[in-house]
mmCIF file of C-alpha atoms in Angstrom:
data_model
loop_
_atom_site.group_PDB
_atom_site.id
_atom_site.type_symbol
_atom_site.label_atom_id
_atom_site.label_comp_id
_atom_site.label_asym_id
_atom_site.label_seq_id
_atom_site.Cartn_x
_atom_site.Cartn_y
_atom_site.Cartn_z
ATOM 1 C CA UNK X 235 -222.494 49.965 22.175
ATOM 2 C CA UNK X 236 -221.532 50.561 18.546
ATOM 3 C CA UNK X 237 -222.338 47.776 16.131
ATOM 4 C CA UNK X 238 -219.315 46.127 14.513
ATOM 5 C CA UNK X 239 -219.130 47.068 10.817
ATOM 6 C CA UNK X 240 -219.701 44.337 8.250
ATOM 7 C CA UNK X 241 -216.700 42.705 6.598
ATOM 8 C CA UNK X 242 -216.250 41.580 3.015
ATOM 9 C CA UNK X 243 -214.984 38.023 2.449
ATOM 10 C CA UNK X 244 -213.525 37.140 -0.977
ATOM 11 C CA UNK X 245 -214.934 33.916 -2.421
ATOM 12 C CA UNK X 246 -214.114 32.970 -5.976
ATOM 13 C CA UNK X 247 -215.024 35.880 -8.243
ATOM 14 C CA UNK X 248 -217.124 37.686 -5.627
ATOM 15 C CA UNK X 249 -216.942 39.323 -2.252
ATOM 16 C CA UNK X 250 -219.620 38.369 0.247
ATOM 17 C CA UNK X 251 -220.805 40.812 2.898
ATOM 18 C CA UNK X 252 -220.653 39.362 6.417
ATOM 19 C CA UNK X 253 -222.694 41.191 9.045
ATOM 20 C CA UNK X 254 -221.953 40.927 12.783
ATOM 21 C CA UNK X 255 -218.505 39.489 11.992
ATOM 22 C CA UNK X 256 -217.424 39.360 15.653
ATOM 23 C CA UNK X 257 -220.400 37.277 16.802
ATOM 24 C CA UNK X 258 -219.025 34.241 18.640
ATOM 25 C CA UNK X 259 -220.238 31.076 16.901
ATOM 26 C CA UNK X 260 -218.134 28.540 18.827
ATOM 27 C CA UNK X 261 -216.960 29.139 22.378
ATOM 28 C CA UNK X 262 -213.340 28.449 23.251
ATOM 29 C CA UNK X 263 -212.272 24.914 24.180
ATOM 30 C CA UNK X 264 -208.993 23.425 25.383
ATOM 31 C CA UNK X 265 -208.208 22.732 21.732
ATOM 32 C CA UNK X 266 -209.564 25.833 19.972
ATOM 33 C CA UNK X 267 -210.037 29.551 20.661
ATOM 34 C CA UNK X 268 -213.405 31.263 20.469
ATOM 35 C CA UNK X 269 -214.440 31.336 16.805
ATOM 36 C CA UNK X 270 -216.493 34.112 15.262
ATOM 37 C CA UNK X 271 -218.859 34.397 12.352
ATOM 38 C CA UNK X 272 -216.034 35.942 10.330
ATOM 39 C CA UNK X 273 -213.818 32.945 11.177
ATOM 40 C CA UNK X 274 -216.544 30.596 9.922
ATOM 41 C CA UNK X 275 -217.092 32.529 6.690
ATOM 42 C CA UNK X 276 -213.363 32.766 5.975
ATOM 43 C CA UNK X 277 -213.021 29.030 6.585
ATOM 44 C CA UNK X 278 -215.829 28.259 4.120
ATOM 45 C CA UNK X 279 -214.212 30.580 1.556
ATOM 46 C CA UNK X 280 -210.826 28.868 2.003
ATOM 47 C CA UNK X 281 -212.222 25.353 1.463
ATOM 48 C CA UNK X 282 -214.823 26.527 -1.035
ATOM 49 C CA UNK X 283 -213.210 25.075 -4.156
ATOM 50 C CA UNK X 284 -212.796 21.644 -2.552
ATOM 51 C CA UNK X 285 -216.310 21.789 -1.167
ATOM 52 C CA UNK X 286 -217.699 22.667 -4.596
ATOM 53 C CA UNK X 287 -216.143 19.494 -6.022
ATOM 54 C CA UNK X 288 -218.248 17.452 -3.624
ATOM 55 C CA UNK X 289 -221.517 19.414 -3.281
ATOM 56 C CA UNK X 290 -221.517 21.722 -6.311
ATOM 57 C CA UNK X 291 -224.754 21.585 -8.338
ATOM 58 C CA UNK X 292 -226.440 19.463 -5.664
ATOM 59 C CA UNK X 293 -229.681 20.324 -3.853
ATOM 60 C CA UNK X 294 -228.413 21.293 -0.421
ATOM 61 C CA UNK X 295 -230.245 21.778 2.862
ATOM 62 C CA UNK X 296 -228.712 24.289 5.246
ATOM 63 C CA UNK X 297 -228.318 23.505 8.950
ATOM 64 C CA UNK X 298 -228.540 26.998 10.394
ATOM 65 C CA UNK X 299 -227.552 28.275 13.833
ATOM 66 C CA UNK X 300 -228.142 32.031 13.490
ATOM 67 C CA UNK X 301 -226.940 32.890 17.001
ATOM 68 C CA UNK X 302 -224.046 30.445 17.029
ATOM 69 C CA UNK X 303 -223.791 27.092 18.763
ATOM 70 C CA UNK X 304 -223.427 26.360 22.471
ATOM 71 C CA UNK X 305 -223.521 23.187 24.548
ATOM 72 C CA UNK X 306 -227.142 22.328 25.325
ATOM 73 C CA UNK X 307 -228.605 24.043 22.281
ATOM 74 C CA UNK X 308 -231.283 22.128 20.411
ATOM 75 C CA UNK X 309 -231.699 21.390 16.712
ATOM 76 C CA UNK X 310 -235.316 21.500 15.551
ATOM 77 C CA UNK X 311 -236.891 18.115 14.861
ATOM 78 C CA UNK X 312 -239.657 19.600 12.727
ATOM 79 C CA UNK X 313 -241.197 22.879 11.518
ATOM 80 C CA UNK X 314 -243.373 23.181 14.645
ATOM 81 C CA UNK X 315 -240.419 22.971 17.038
ATOM 82 C CA UNK X 316 -240.336 26.688 17.814
ATOM 83 C CA UNK X 317 -238.147 26.366 20.910
ATOM 84 C CA UNK X 318 -235.133 25.063 18.985
ATOM 85 C CA UNK X 319 -231.956 27.090 18.471
ATOM 86 C CA UNK X 320 -230.935 25.551 15.145
ATOM 87 C CA UNK X 321 -232.983 24.312 12.200
ATOM 88 C CA UNK X 322 -232.791 22.792 8.733
ATOM 89 C CA UNK X 323 -233.625 25.183 5.889
ATOM 90 C CA UNK X 324 -234.789 23.246 2.838
ATOM 91 C CA UNK X 325 -236.255 26.179 0.936
ATOM 92 C CA UNK X 326 -234.063 29.114 -0.007
ATOM 93 C CA UNK X 327 -234.972 32.049 2.246
ATOM 94 C CA UNK X 328 -236.386 35.212 0.736
ATOM 95 C CA UNK X 329 -233.950 37.990 0.055
ATOM 96 C CA UNK X 330 -231.126 35.774 -1.194
ATOM 97 C CA UNK X 331 -228.885 37.401 -3.831
ATOM 98 C CA UNK X 332 -229.960 36.690 -7.382
ATOM 99 C CA UNK X 333 -226.680 34.852 -8.052
ATOM 100 C CA UNK X 334 -227.500 32.217 -5.404
ATOM 101 C CA UNK X 335 -229.031 29.432 -7.468
ATOM 102 C CA UNK X 336 -231.668 26.822 -6.630
ATOM 103 C CA UNK X 337 -233.025 23.581 -8.033
ATOM 104 C CA UNK X 338 -236.500 22.105 -7.586
ATOM 105 C CA UNK X 339 -236.663 18.817 -5.714
ATOM 106 C CA UNK X 340 -239.573 16.577 -4.676
ATOM 107 C CA UNK X 341 -240.029 15.153 -1.188
ATOM 108 C CA UNK X 342 -241.472 11.677 -0.460
ATOM 109 C CA UNK X 343 -244.771 13.400 0.335
ATOM 110 C CA UNK X 344 -244.956 14.710 -3.228
ATOM 111 C CA UNK X 345 -244.440 18.312 -2.145
ATOM 112 C CA UNK X 346 -241.701 20.255 -3.895
ATOM 113 C CA UNK X 347 -239.237 22.980 -2.948
ATOM 114 C CA UNK X 348 -236.592 25.161 -4.517
ATOM 115 C CA UNK X 349 -233.479 24.284 -2.536
ATOM 116 C CA UNK X 350 -230.045 25.890 -2.505
ATOM 117 C CA UNK X 351 -227.942 24.510 -5.369
ATOM 118 C CA UNK X 352 -224.377 25.850 -4.973
ATOM 119 C CA UNK X 353 -222.859 26.884 -8.290
ATOM 120 C CA UNK X 354 -219.863 28.813 -6.913
ATOM 121 C CA UNK X 355 -217.966 29.149 -3.603
ATOM 122 C CA UNK X 356 -219.605 32.507 -2.875
ATOM 123 C CA UNK X 357 -222.962 30.749 -2.471
ATOM 124 C CA UNK X 358 -221.463 28.677 0.331
ATOM 125 C CA UNK X 359 -220.058 31.766 2.051
ATOM 126 C CA UNK X 360 -223.431 33.493 1.716
ATOM 127 C CA UNK X 361 -225.039 30.476 3.432
ATOM 128 C CA UNK X 362 -222.424 30.674 6.199
ATOM 129 C CA UNK X 363 -223.209 34.370 6.613
ATOM 130 C CA UNK X 364 -226.830 33.249 7.135
ATOM 131 C CA UNK X 365 -225.746 31.010 10.022
ATOM 132 C CA UNK X 366 -225.185 27.757 8.148
ATOM 133 C CA UNK X 367 -222.632 25.519 9.827
ATOM 134 C CA UNK X 368 -223.375 22.195 8.135
ATOM 135 C CA UNK X 369 -224.284 21.678 4.491
ATOM 136 C CA UNK X 370 -226.481 18.655 3.756
ATOM 137 C CA UNK X 371 -226.300 17.890 0.015
ATOM 138 C CA UNK X 372 -228.454 15.339 -1.784
ATOM 139 C CA UNK X 373 -226.686 12.478 -3.639
ATOM 140 C CA UNK X 374 -227.897 13.889 -6.974
ATOM 141 C CA UNK X 375 -226.917 16.695 -9.336
ATOM 142 C CA UNK X 376 -229.002 18.813 -11.640
ATOM 143 C CA UNK X 377 -230.419 18.453 -14.179
ATOM 144 C CA UNK X 378 -231.308 14.892 -13.051
ATOM 145 C CA UNK X 379 -232.386 15.044 -9.428
ATOM 146 C CA UNK X 380 -234.157 11.659 -9.481
ATOM 147 C CA UNK X 381 -231.127 9.437 -10.146
ATOM 148 C CA UNK X 382 -228.389 9.460 -7.490
ATOM 149 C CA UNK X 383 -224.746 9.578 -8.557
ATOM 150 C CA UNK X 384 -223.253 8.460 -5.248
ATOM 151 C CA UNK X 385 -223.773 5.755 -2.663
ATOM 152 C CA UNK X 386 -223.247 6.845 0.943
ATOM 153 C CA UNK X 387 -222.251 4.261 3.535
ATOM 154 C CA UNK X 388 -222.947 5.758 6.954
ATOM 155 C CA UNK X 389 -221.142 3.886 9.739
ATOM 156 C CA UNK X 390 -222.940 5.070 12.869
ATOM 157 C CA UNK X 391 -221.563 4.078 16.312
ATOM 158 C CA UNK X 392 -224.224 2.924 18.772
ATOM 159 C CA UNK X 393 -224.000 3.291 22.559
ATOM 160 C CA UNK X 394 -221.037 1.345 23.855
ATOM 161 C CA UNK X 395 -219.032 1.856 20.656
ATOM 162 C CA UNK X 396 -216.967 4.760 19.361
ATOM 163 C CA UNK X 397 -214.844 6.137 16.585
ATOM 164 C CA UNK X 398 -212.262 3.352 16.808
ATOM 165 C CA UNK X 399 -214.991 0.801 16.097
ATOM 166 C CA UNK X 400 -216.243 2.768 13.095
ATOM 167 C CA UNK X 401 -212.648 3.089 11.944
ATOM 168 C CA UNK X 402 -212.196 -0.702 12.104
ATOM 169 C CA UNK X 403 -215.428 -1.371 10.213
ATOM 170 C CA UNK X 404 -214.412 1.201 7.595
ATOM 171 C CA UNK X 405 -211.349 -0.949 6.927
ATOM 172 C CA UNK X 406 -213.589 -3.976 6.363
ATOM 173 C CA UNK X 407 -215.775 -1.860 4.072
ATOM 174 C CA UNK X 408 -212.737 -0.862 2.059
ATOM 175 C CA UNK X 409 -211.751 -4.486 1.537
ATOM 176 C CA UNK X 410 -215.285 -5.420 0.451
ATOM 177 C CA UNK X 411 -215.535 -2.520 -1.975
ATOM 178 C CA UNK X 412 -212.203 -3.437 -3.548
ATOM 179 C CA UNK X 413 -213.326 -7.069 -3.916
ATOM 180 C CA UNK X 414 -216.395 -5.806 -5.758
ATOM 181 C CA UNK X 415 -214.280 -3.627 -8.057
ATOM 182 C CA UNK X 416 -215.422 -0.362 -6.454
ATOM 183 C CA UNK X 417 -213.465 2.531 -4.972
ATOM 184 C CA UNK X 418 -214.641 4.184 -1.795
ATOM 185 C CA UNK X 419 -213.739 7.624 -0.469
ATOM 186 C CA UNK X 420 -213.885 7.962 3.340
ATOM 187 C CA UNK X 421 -214.384 10.939 5.606
ATOM 188 C CA UNK X 422 -214.936 11.520 9.281
ATOM 189 C CA UNK X 423 -218.482 12.475 10.193
ATOM 190 C CA UNK X 424 -217.249 15.307 12.402
ATOM 191 C CA UNK X 425 -218.444 13.311 15.401
ATOM 192 C CA UNK X 426 -217.829 9.606 16.137
ATOM 193 C CA UNK X 427 -218.812 8.051 12.825
ATOM 194 C CA UNK X 428 -217.282 7.439 9.419
ATOM 195 C CA UNK X 429 -218.849 8.010 5.995
ATOM 196 C CA UNK X 430 -217.739 6.216 2.830
ATOM 197 C CA UNK X 431 -218.802 7.531 -0.581
ATOM 198 C CA UNK X 432 -218.827 5.659 -3.898
ATOM 199 C CA UNK X 433 -219.419 7.465 -7.207
ATOM 200 C CA UNK X 434 -222.013 5.588 -9.263
ATOM 201 C CA UNK X 435 -223.560 5.942 -12.692
ATOM 202 C CA UNK X 436 -226.767 8.014 -12.344
ATOM 203 C CA UNK X 437 -229.165 5.402 -13.684
ATOM 204 C CA UNK X 438 -230.712 3.846 -10.599
ATOM 205 C CA UNK X 439 -233.563 5.056 -8.390
ATOM 206 C CA UNK X 440 -233.343 6.041 -4.735
ATOM 207 C CA UNK X 441 -235.083 2.766 -3.854
ATOM 208 C CA UNK X 442 -232.416 0.774 -5.692
ATOM 209 C CA UNK X 443 -229.679 2.839 -4.052
ATOM 210 C CA UNK X 444 -231.125 2.019 -0.642
ATOM 211 C CA UNK X 445 -231.280 -1.684 -1.504
ATOM 212 C CA UNK X 446 -227.626 -1.538 -2.557
ATOM 213 C CA UNK X 447 -226.762 -0.043 0.845
ATOM 214 C CA UNK X 448 -228.709 -2.797 2.621
ATOM 215 C CA UNK X 449 -226.942 -5.479 0.593
ATOM 216 C CA UNK X 450 -223.565 -3.954 1.395
ATOM 217 C CA UNK X 451 -224.445 -3.683 5.083
ATOM 218 C CA UNK X 452 -225.541 -7.319 5.251
ATOM 219 C CA UNK X 453 -222.269 -8.486 3.758
ATOM 220 C CA UNK X 454 -220.427 -6.353 6.330
ATOM 221 C CA UNK X 455 -222.468 -8.089 9.051
ATOM 222 C CA UNK X 456 -221.286 -11.443 7.728
ATOM 223 C CA UNK X 457 -217.668 -10.339 7.914
ATOM 224 C CA UNK X 458 -217.682 -8.456 11.236
ATOM 225 C CA UNK X 459 -219.965 -9.304 14.153
ATOM 226 C CA UNK X 460 -219.584 -5.723 15.366
ATOM 227 C CA UNK X 461 -221.824 -4.519 12.516
ATOM 228 C CA UNK X 462 -225.626 -4.368 12.313
ATOM 229 C CA UNK X 463 -228.319 -3.305 9.865
ATOM 230 C CA UNK X 464 -231.090 -3.616 12.493
ATOM 231 C CA UNK X 465 -233.446 -0.665 12.084
ATOM 232 C CA UNK X 466 -234.852 -0.836 15.629
ATOM 233 C CA UNK X 467 -232.427 0.592 18.193
ATOM 234 C CA UNK X 468 -233.329 -2.050 20.764
ATOM 235 C CA UNK X 469 -231.932 -4.713 18.408
ATOM 236 C CA UNK X 470 -228.649 -3.027 17.471
ATOM 237 C CA UNK X 471 -226.632 -3.694 20.594
ATOM 238 C CA UNK X 472 -223.091 -2.359 20.964
ATOM 239 C CA UNK X 473 -222.361 -2.443 17.244
ATOM 240 C CA UNK X 474 -221.800 -0.120 14.303
ATOM 241 C CA UNK X 475 -225.087 0.538 12.524
ATOM 242 C CA UNK X 476 -224.989 0.781 8.729
ATOM 243 C CA UNK X 477 -227.654 3.452 8.284
ATOM 244 C CA UNK X 478 -229.018 2.336 4.932
ATOM 245 C CA UNK X 479 -231.948 4.764 5.108
ATOM 246 C CA UNK X 480 -229.579 7.692 4.605
ATOM 247 C CA UNK X 481 -229.742 6.747 0.917
ATOM 248 C CA UNK X 482 -233.458 7.546 0.682
ATOM 249 C CA UNK X 483 -234.881 10.528 -1.153
ATOM 250 C CA UNK X 484 -234.611 13.632 1.044
ATOM 251 C CA UNK X 485 -232.171 11.951 3.438
ATOM 252 C CA UNK X 486 -228.772 13.567 3.727
ATOM 253 C CA UNK X 487 -225.618 13.441 5.833
ATOM 254 C CA UNK X 488 -223.134 16.186 6.645
ATOM 255 C CA UNK X 489 -221.326 17.265 3.491
ATOM 256 C CA UNK X 490 -217.582 17.008 3.000
ATOM 257 C CA UNK X 491 -215.610 19.862 4.614
ATOM 258 C CA UNK X 492 -218.712 20.954 6.593
ATOM 259 C CA UNK X 493 -218.456 22.228 10.135
ATOM 260 C CA UNK X 494 -220.483 20.454 12.794
ATOM 261 C CA UNK X 495 -222.438 21.897 15.697
ATOM 262 C CA UNK X 496 -220.182 20.430 18.356
ATOM 263 C CA UNK X 497 -217.486 21.765 20.722
ATOM 264 C CA UNK X 498 -214.320 22.919 18.992
ATOM 265 C CA UNK X 499 -215.830 23.361 15.497
ATOM 266 C CA UNK X 500 -215.043 19.855 14.181
ATOM 267 C CA UNK X 501 -215.164 19.255 10.430
ATOM 268 C CA UNK X 502 -216.485 16.302 8.446
ATOM 269 C CA UNK X 503 -213.098 15.741 6.859
ATOM 270 C CA UNK X 504 -212.320 13.819 3.635
ATOM 271 C CA UNK X 505 -209.302 11.549 3.941
ATOM 272 C CA UNK X 506 -207.359 8.853 2.194
ATOM 273 C CA UNK X 507 -207.756 5.390 3.669
ATOM 274 C CA UNK X 508 -204.242 5.661 5.053
ATOM 275 C CA UNK X 509 -205.004 8.978 6.745
ATOM 276 C CA UNK X 510 -208.223 7.609 8.241
ATOM 277 C CA UNK X 511 -206.359 4.660 9.756
ATOM 278 C CA UNK X 512 -204.040 7.057 11.600
ATOM 279 C CA UNK X 513 -206.741 9.204 13.238
ATOM 280 C CA UNK X 514 -206.944 8.819 17.008
ATOM 281 C CA UNK X 515 -209.316 11.698 17.711
ATOM 282 C CA UNK X 516 -211.513 13.018 14.870
ATOM 283 C CA UNK X 517 -212.029 16.304 16.757
ATOM 284 C CA UNK X 518 -208.423 17.177 15.915
ATOM 285 C CA UNK X 519 -209.746 17.940 12.432
ATOM 286 C CA UNK X 520 -211.499 21.234 13.008
ATOM 287 C CA UNK X 521 -211.813 24.783 11.695
ATOM 288 C CA UNK X 522 -208.321 25.663 12.911
ATOM 289 C CA UNK X 523 -206.519 22.635 11.404
ATOM 290 C CA UNK X 524 -208.348 21.466 8.276
ATOM 291 C CA UNK X 525 -206.849 24.124 6.000
ATOM 292 C CA UNK X 526 -203.431 22.532 6.538
ATOM 293 C CA UNK X 527 -204.906 19.080 5.911
ATOM 294 C CA UNK X 528 -206.356 20.272 2.597
ATOM 295 C CA UNK X 529 -203.159 22.128 1.647
ATOM 296 C CA UNK X 530 -201.344 18.788 1.671
ATOM 297 C CA UNK X 531 -203.656 17.618 -1.117
ATOM 298 C CA UNK X 532 -207.385 17.031 -1.556
ATOM 299 C CA UNK X 533 -207.944 13.329 -0.718
ATOM 300 C CA UNK X 534 -211.105 13.304 -2.845
ATOM 301 C CA UNK X 535 -209.695 15.155 -5.854
ATOM 302 C CA UNK X 536 -210.060 12.142 -8.172
ATOM 303 C CA UNK X 537 -213.543 11.095 -7.095
ATOM 304 C CA UNK X 538 -215.258 12.148 -10.338
ATOM 305 C CA UNK X 539 -212.797 10.345 -12.607
ATOM 306 C CA UNK X 540 -214.793 7.101 -12.564
ATOM 307 C CA UNK X 541 -218.418 6.225 -11.844
ATOM 308 C CA UNK X 542 -219.283 2.633 -11.006
ATOM 309 C CA UNK X 543 -222.185 0.268 -11.527
ATOM 310 C CA UNK X 544 -224.475 -0.603 -8.609
ATOM 311 C CA UNK X 545 -224.961 -4.126 -9.944
ATOM 312 C CA UNK X 546 -222.452 -5.837 -7.583
ATOM 313 C CA UNK X 547 -224.228 -4.338 -4.571
ATOM 314 C CA UNK X 548 -227.707 -5.037 -5.910
ATOM 315 C CA UNK X 549 -226.631 -8.654 -6.342
ATOM 316 C CA UNK X 550 -225.829 -8.743 -2.611
ATOM 317 C CA UNK X 551 -229.309 -7.354 -1.933
ATOM 318 C CA UNK X 552 -230.865 -10.067 -4.093
ATOM 319 C CA UNK X 553 -228.849 -13.006 -2.769
ATOM 320 C CA UNK X 554 -228.355 -12.362 0.950
ATOM 321 C CA UNK X 555 -231.300 -13.259 3.211
ATOM 322 C CA UNK X 556 -233.346 -10.702 5.119
ATOM 323 C CA UNK X 557 -235.712 -9.070 2.664
ATOM 324 C CA UNK X 558 -237.039 -5.535 2.951
ATOM 325 C CA UNK X 559 -236.322 -3.369 5.994
ATOM 326 C CA UNK X 560 -238.222 -0.498 7.573
ATOM 327 C CA UNK X 561 -238.303 3.007 6.131
ATOM 328 C CA UNK X 562 -238.196 6.153 8.289
ATOM 329 C CA UNK X 563 -241.470 6.923 10.111
ATOM 330 C CA UNK X 564 -242.269 10.011 8.013
ATOM 331 C CA UNK X 565 -242.265 7.928 4.817
ATOM 332 C CA UNK X 566 -245.466 6.500 3.369
ATOM 333 C CA UNK X 567 -245.849 2.755 3.865
ATOM 334 C CA UNK X 568 -243.631 1.177 1.211
ATOM 335 C CA UNK X 569 -244.113 -2.072 -0.756
ATOM 336 C CA UNK X 570 -242.851 -5.130 1.117
ATOM 337 C CA UNK X 571 -241.992 -3.132 4.234
ATOM 338 C CA UNK X 572 -242.229 -4.967 7.599
ATOM 339 C CA UNK X 573 -244.680 -3.687 10.240
ATOM 340 C CA UNK X 574 -243.608 -0.403 11.810
ATOM 341 C CA UNK X 575 -243.860 -1.749 15.344
ATOM 342 C CA UNK X 576 -240.985 -2.042 17.788
ATOM 343 C CA UNK X 577 -240.225 -5.734 18.346
ATOM 344 C CA UNK X 578 -240.679 -5.441 22.137
ATOM 345 C CA UNK X 579 -243.977 -3.603 21.739
ATOM 346 C CA UNK X 580 -245.172 -6.103 19.187
ATOM 347 C CA UNK X 581 -244.664 -8.931 21.704
ATOM 348 C CA UNK X 582 -246.037 -7.046 24.689
ATOM 349 C CA UNK X 583 -249.176 -5.758 22.980
ATOM 350 C CA UNK X 584 -249.844 -8.700 20.638
ATOM 351 C CA UNK X 585 -249.407 -7.263 17.171
ATOM 352 C CA UNK X 586 -249.829 -9.437 14.124
ATOM 353 C CA UNK X 587 -247.380 -9.636 11.205
ATOM 354 C CA UNK X 588 -249.195 -6.855 9.331
ATOM 355 C CA UNK X 589 -248.770 -4.398 12.179
ATOM 356 C CA UNK X 590 -252.349 -4.665 13.462
ATOM 357 C CA UNK X 591 -253.004 -4.792 17.212
ATOM 358 C CA UNK X 592 -254.714 -7.992 18.308
ATOM 359 C CA UNK X 593 -257.503 -7.556 20.837
ATOM 360 C CA UNK X 594 -256.929 -9.465 24.043
#
């Protein structure tokens, strides 16, 4: 069978070569037709300018699905997971065009990498041609990759909750931000959650950013009993988890306008607060519909007009009770961190407060 010729996709001032353009990336659903690699690349080109406003000049990991996405496919959980279908690419692959730029970043381990740093829409289309569906940008921009310029509030539904619950909590978050003199910009996660971004002055560390997220989450807990900041899943219950650890170094969430590896090619879609309140099914915002949503006006167009201080949120961290919370398991043990032992295991196996098992 003859191989389908490559296609050229215009993106900004360049044209990007797309090989295997008819490869099916998303199978058809009741809502969407089958979507090809060419469809994906053209979508990324069409939203490229808006996407650049949110992830341009940021270190960006690529979530790649080279053969497309299907129900039941697995995303790699680490570099040794060779059976996975999709994977995160943190280092720019060899053979990238010389106009695809990178920036050096440091991981919590101290290792470094040269990661994709989009400087033009064509770089995003090139990544899509390489199988990237979701872009995962850091909350920093070069040349200062050690001081975040945005706070990310990740409202993550737990079992027994759904999008409507995250939507409600987002409304509470909006009210709190406004009381603190801050402006938040919401988007759907592309699944069941909601993300709220706040532009901040780039003068605080990742650790301070994380503490600000914890402080904000604790105040949300006070205002809505359907919210939790409990790190251990067994303690969260049927509530919306404020995932404060997504503000750590080398922790990212799906970028604005990114496709997600889910049925029907849903998009993590920026919205106004009014638009978010009207959403009944976030999957309606997908590759086939988001162009029209953006054509009506970019809801995040004014995000860079003002950067805010973290001080109001850090004051919540300092004044609300609770202290330090756990870091992700791949992080080194951090100062003041509680024992990394599940509460139920700690009781059952007799662990002391420092995380040491007590002989019985």
